Structure formats: structure tokens, C-alpha cells
Amino acid sequence: MVLALCSLWGANRYYPLLLSEQQQDFASVVLDDQGYPLRAFADQQGVWRYKVDIEDVSEEYLAALIAYEDRYFYQHPGVNPISFLRAAWQYLIHQRIVSGGSTITMQVARILHPHPRTLLGKLQQVLRALQLEWYLSKQEILNIYINYAPFGGTLEGVQAASYQYFRKPALALRPAEAVLLAVLPQAPSRYRPDRYPQRATQARNKVIDRLVKQGNWSPQKGKRVKQEPVVVWKPEQPFVAPLLARRLHQENPSKAVINTYIKRDLQLQISSYVGEYAMLQGAGVSMAVLVVDNQTQHVVSYVGSASMLDASRAGHVDMIQAIRSPGSTLKPLLFALAIDDNLIHSQSLLADVPRLNSRYQPGNFAKGFDGPVTATDALQRSLNIPFVQLIEAYGEQKFVNKLAHVLYPLRIPNGQANASVILGGAGISLQSLVTLHSSFANQGWVKPLIFKKHETEPKNPKNNVVKGRRLVSDEAAWITWKTLTGLTPPAQFSWGLSKQVRPLLAWKTGTSWSSRDAWAIGSTEQYSIGVWVGKPSGEPLKGALGVTTAAPALFSVLSMLNNAKQGSYQSVSAMPERPFNVQEKEICWPDGRVSHLSEGTCDRRFVALTKGGVTPRTLQIESRLAFHQVIENIMIDPVSGLRLSGHCGALVAKHEKVSVWPRQLEPWLAVNEKRGHRIPMYSPHCLVIPKQADALTIVGLLNHQQIYRRQQSLIQQTVYASGASGQVSWYLNGQWLATQAGAFTLKLLPQLQGKAELVAIDQHGVTGRITFTMKDDLISL
């Protein structure tokens, strides 16, 4: 025995290494912004043990622990001789252990080096205690105890016990709770408070009596604490923000404690709402919501699915990180980038017309075409064709590269950017979308989201302020943000929002192809909110649209933020400050520039928001990086007033300049804006008369005609385009029907009701348009 003890002591030089190896395995816990657990993960042995330092433990607990377990902890060398001799004497007399006589150091020695409950085992424990005192300070020994003390079953350490029984960190323990945890390791199973509250109360009161007797507590405090009943939570692991917790645990597998900025009350409220809302959308539907504080980029709520435990909705799939088609949610980014590139201002003239010279010919969700539209109207109404015009002018690959520069690249099939990118022909995550949209409230800077505390952030060396990377200028960001506030929430989901609050949300919706994804992204000065609704499997969600499916959830979350009381998180109360260099300018159509610079007539006037007063010309339609030429030079016969050409012989010509709109917009213009009104016919004296038609005439139906249908029958009407060259493309309510020469048979199906638009466009882009109305014949009914 003596040789064994000597060899044990001889291993002293290896002891620090042994200690470090034995103190590495901790469970992992993810905490909310107040230090309360969101979700926990056991260690490799299935033990729940969370690392904690002495300074992060309640002083009441430490005082009760030392007073009850080892009053002279800071005086003895690891063994209390008096207590040890008393325990040894009792053992010799009774031939069993009556009192342990163990110090806290000796208990740590037994935890780290288990031994049989024999005399030899006790001697080994004593020697280990002396070794601990030799190599470690009292604080380090106490730190090991509070992390490894047994609290029953697979529960070890005061932090784990505090989380389990009181749902709070050990630093927040009240006196009654602290005393209970101080005595619990003495008999964790016997004193377990959730099963035996009476025994736990008696053991706790025993410690209180000792604290009063030793003068640590006053009698009044002891009496008051005794009156508090032992009430604990039912033992279960926390399960708040489970997908975020899983993500952070996987990203930080060796980190014992992960602190986040999640607001527990907000997280629980949104999680409950998401679960109920997803169920209303039908079987297999999931949903995700992300809320970010724009001032700090802290993620304050992270709901990655309808329910992580619902396999029927693939709840284990984190849809905040999933790559999906963004629909129209990228349009505001292009809008802002185009302002910075001096391609548009807020009221620039864009064209919502059929696309002739392009293989990519998308339609709008709304029926028909609108002809001339402002850039603001195109963004607010999410018109597809004007944004295809805009991305072709800006450059598809340039747009993709801009997003990649701020570290949020799009995933593009085959890696080749094309115009479909702006309408959802790429992949991106909800997290990336919210980050990009938050730039509108952050003066154009894209800053990475911060999920856990104490993360380092990129800083601007000039002023040491977190900046991230700039995507757009602060002027373009503010103009875009202001434009997006112009969307009025439909009445059915604007409940709970005052008129003062509604304009503070800049929001955009999106719907991917075949309604697979419904999006709504919104930003106030304080928060950015992202919502996704759909099926994780990628199946279409019939009838789902961003504006009707995702937007209600966006505004519901906004209401939760707005109704928040002072304290845990701020309410919506302000809007981003308008940059000094955002200037209002009166501009003219069709030129597009400020009034005093515009060429030709000023047919329509608008007040535009501009970056530094810059007002670009109107973009050409289906032409890259080219502007519309407003002025057309013509020759006029001064006698007859008719138009002349180079083939008109010796007639004297007068040169004139005429203001014209883009030819493709002719059918949507007022009579006095059309080319035929401004440019006279060619003189009959000319030997060769060029083709003069600037618009097709659709024959077979009259403009504004009313057609009455009997008994839901199919109506077939033959139409043709007078004055067309070559093949003609036909569109009904914005949908392409056919491209052919000669007469066309128009089929008016029974489901076609109300006002309809028929458009014809020939191979040179000359366009004709009529509208008609389908009505039921009341007599036949």
C-alpha cells in the first residue's frame, strides 16, 4: 500500500496534464440575449454539463456551498485534520462510514479520480486532494467543483442544475434556489426537488439553519427564505429556436456556451404564429421568419421552419439557409444599382410592352400590358417586363457580380447570368435576402448578420465603425427604401397597424415560378424582416403569391415588434434619415430629363427623386446601354405642310424637329402624343413614298367593343393586322398566343370575363392594340 501511494505521489510531474485531459468534455448550451437556455446538447457520454466560471455563479450559492460543505475551505491544505480524524474514529467504532469528513478539495479529488469506499480508497483521495492543492489555486479547485458536482442522473455542475430546475443561469439564482443547489449534491436522487419537494425543503432548511448559526445570514433572512416553497420546472431540455441552436452547435462543436441575441419572448411569439399560420396553408407547407436589428445586425428572432419536430412539413430543414428562387425580391436591388449607374431616377420612363427581339419574353402577374410606366410604378407593382428592360441596360453579369462583391452571390444554373435572374432565375437564401434588403436602412452598406455574441466584425479603419461592404450609395438606398414604402397593405392584413406606422415599412414581395416560393421582405429603420412560405420539397403551393401568402405574416410580425413594450426590444418608431444629396427634380416625358434640359415637348411632367439632381434620358426599349432619341428630324413642304423625302424632286423643303415617343409605346399613348399626330403624311408629289404606318390596325374587333356570350360558349373570332409587315405576334391579356402571317383565329374561352386586351406586333416592332369587354347575355340566362 505504501509503495502504491509513493508511486502515486511520484506521478506529480504528470498531474497537470492529467487534469487538463479530464476537464475537456462539456455539453453545449445555446443561450438567449439574457443568458437563458434556448437549446442544449449533451456531451459524448450523454451528460448534461455546462461550463461556467466562478464569476458567473451567484455569490449566494458560493457562500452557502462553502458554509455547508467546507467552512474552512480557504484555510486548510486540502484536508481538514479535525474533520478527517473525527470521520476516521467513527469508522473504527462503527465499522462503517458515519460522516465523510471530506473537504471540497477531497470531493473534487473523488470526482476526478473515483475510488472504492474503503480505507485505502480514502487515503488515495487524501493524497489526490493534496496534489490538487499543490498544483491548483483555491479558485481553480472550486471552479472544478461547480462544474462537475453531481446533481442526479446525467446532470452535472451547478449551471446545468440551474438551467434544468429554474430555467435560468447560475448567476441569477435567488437565495432559496442557491441554498437548494448547494445541498443537492449530497444526495441528488433522494433530494430531487421535482420528485421529493418535501425532502428537498428539509435539506434546504438544514443549510439555512447552518448559515444563520454561523452568522452568514441574519435570523430574519433565514426565516424569510424558509417561507419560500420549493418550486422547480419539470426536468426537460429547452427547445427554443432549435434550428438556430443546431446550426451554431454544428458550426462551433467545441464551444461549451454559445450566447446569442435572440429575444426569447419575441421568438416564442413568432414561433407560435408560424406554426399556426403554416397549418392554415395546407399539408406539407413550412414557413420561415428572420428578424434582424438593423442598428447592430444582431439576429433577434430565427424561426427556420413551421415546427422542427413535424416530419410531415420537413420541419428539420432550415429554410432560412435553404437556397430557393427569390421571385421578384431582387428588383429593389437592381432599382438602386441602376440609380447609382445613372440609368434611371425614380420617375424614369420604362416600357411594359410585348418584347419582340428577344428570346426571353416574360409576362406579368397582372393581365395585359401597361405601356409607359414610371420606374417607381414598375417597382411598386412588380412589373416584370420593365425590369427585364432595366437589367439588360445595366448588365446581367454586372448585377450578379455586384451581389457577389458584398459576399452574397447568386446561384445560377450553368453559371451564366441572363435576364431571368431578375425574375427569380437564380438561387438565394432567406438569410441573404434579408441581409441585402437591410442595406436600404443602413445607408447602402451590406453588413453580415451576427448570430452569436462576441463575434468580431469588419470595421472601417477611418472611424472604427462597423460598415461591412457598400452595395449602393446612401442616396440610392434611401430612394429605394422610400419607393418601397409606397405599397399600401391590403385591408385584409393591415390590421393592428396605425397609419403612422404603415409608411415606416419598406416592403417587397416575390413569387417563384409555379408558386413554389412565396416571399415578403420588409425594413424599417430599426428592423429587417424576412418571410418565406412554401414546401421544402419544392412542390408548387397552388394559388400562393407573395402578396397574399407571405405578406400577411410580414405585417403580423411587424405588429408584434410595434406592440412591444419598452425593455426587451424597441418598437418601430422612425424612418431612415433622408440624405442631403437626394434632390427632387421636375422631369419631362418622353425625354426623361429635368425640364430645362429636356428635348422636344414636355408631354408629361413628374417630380422625381434623384441622386444629386442627375436625371438620365429615357432608356431605349430592348437595346443595351442606349438612350431613346427624342428628336426626329423631318422635311416639310412649306406650302402644303406635308412631309418630304429625298425622293421628292425639286420641291423646296423646310427642316423641322419633332418630339417622338418610343415606337413600341404607340398603342398606349394619347392621340396628341402619337407619331401620326405629330408627323404629317408624305406628299403625293414624291416619286417614292416610304411606308408611313406607325401603328397596326386590328381588324375584326372594334376597340372598346362589348361581346355578349350565351350559355358559356366558346367564341371564335377571325382578326388580322392591317399594315403589318411579315409575321405578327398576338397577345391576349399579356399572354402570347401565336406568331403567324395573315388572319388569326382568336378563341375566347368561357372563363374569359370582363375587360380584355388584344395586342398585335409585327416583325419590325410596329404594334396595334384594342380592348374589349366580355359579358354574359342576361337574356339567354
XYZ file of N, CA and C in Angstrom, residues 86 133 197 241 297 320 368 374 390 442 476 523-524 569 577 594 608 625 645 672 680 716 755:
69
model
N -12.090 12.857 13.024
C -13.392 12.502 13.561
C -14.045 11.418 12.705
N -4.198 20.671 -4.264
C -3.827 21.896 -3.571
C -2.414 22.353 -3.964
N -40.248 17.131 -3.183
C -40.121 18.522 -2.724
C -40.039 18.657 -1.204
N -35.895 28.206 -30.482
C -35.014 28.438 -31.636
C -34.133 27.222 -31.902
N -27.105 44.594 -36.664
C -27.132 43.351 -37.453
C -27.293 42.115 -36.568
N -34.275 29.038 -43.578
C -33.565 30.320 -43.574
C -32.266 30.201 -44.355
N -52.412 41.683 -69.100
C -52.187 42.719 -70.089
C -50.896 43.489 -69.895
N -43.689 54.503 -64.917
C -42.542 55.062 -64.204
C -41.752 53.931 -63.551
N -34.570 46.865 -67.785
C -33.587 47.539 -66.941
C -32.332 46.697 -66.732
N -29.490 50.852 -43.996
C -28.116 51.024 -43.491
C -27.257 51.819 -44.459
N -29.134 56.262 -53.219
C -29.899 55.213 -53.914
C -30.627 54.325 -52.920
N -38.307 46.332 -44.363
C -37.335 47.009 -43.499
C -37.929 48.285 -42.930
N -37.721 48.485 -41.642
C -37.927 49.779 -41.016
C -36.540 50.299 -40.658
N -37.106 44.782 -26.429
C -36.760 45.198 -27.782
C -37.573 46.434 -28.148
N -32.934 58.519 -42.095
C -32.765 59.936 -42.389
C -32.497 60.144 -43.876
N -34.549 66.510 -66.606
C -35.119 67.665 -65.928
C -35.669 68.634 -66.973
N -39.397 63.843 -59.614
C -38.583 62.643 -59.391
C -37.624 62.847 -58.229
N -27.633 49.692 -73.000
C -26.822 50.890 -72.792
C -27.040 51.944 -73.873
N -39.334 63.706 -98.659
C -38.174 62.823 -98.511
C -37.172 63.140 -99.603
N -52.722 62.918 -79.073
C -51.798 64.016 -79.378
C -50.338 63.651 -79.133
N -46.632 64.644 -90.307
C -47.631 64.619 -91.399
C -47.356 63.513 -92.410
N -65.264 32.118 -81.333
C -64.113 32.206 -82.219
C -64.297 33.393 -83.156
N -62.949 42.960 -68.805
C -62.161 43.693 -69.784
C -60.965 42.862 -70.239
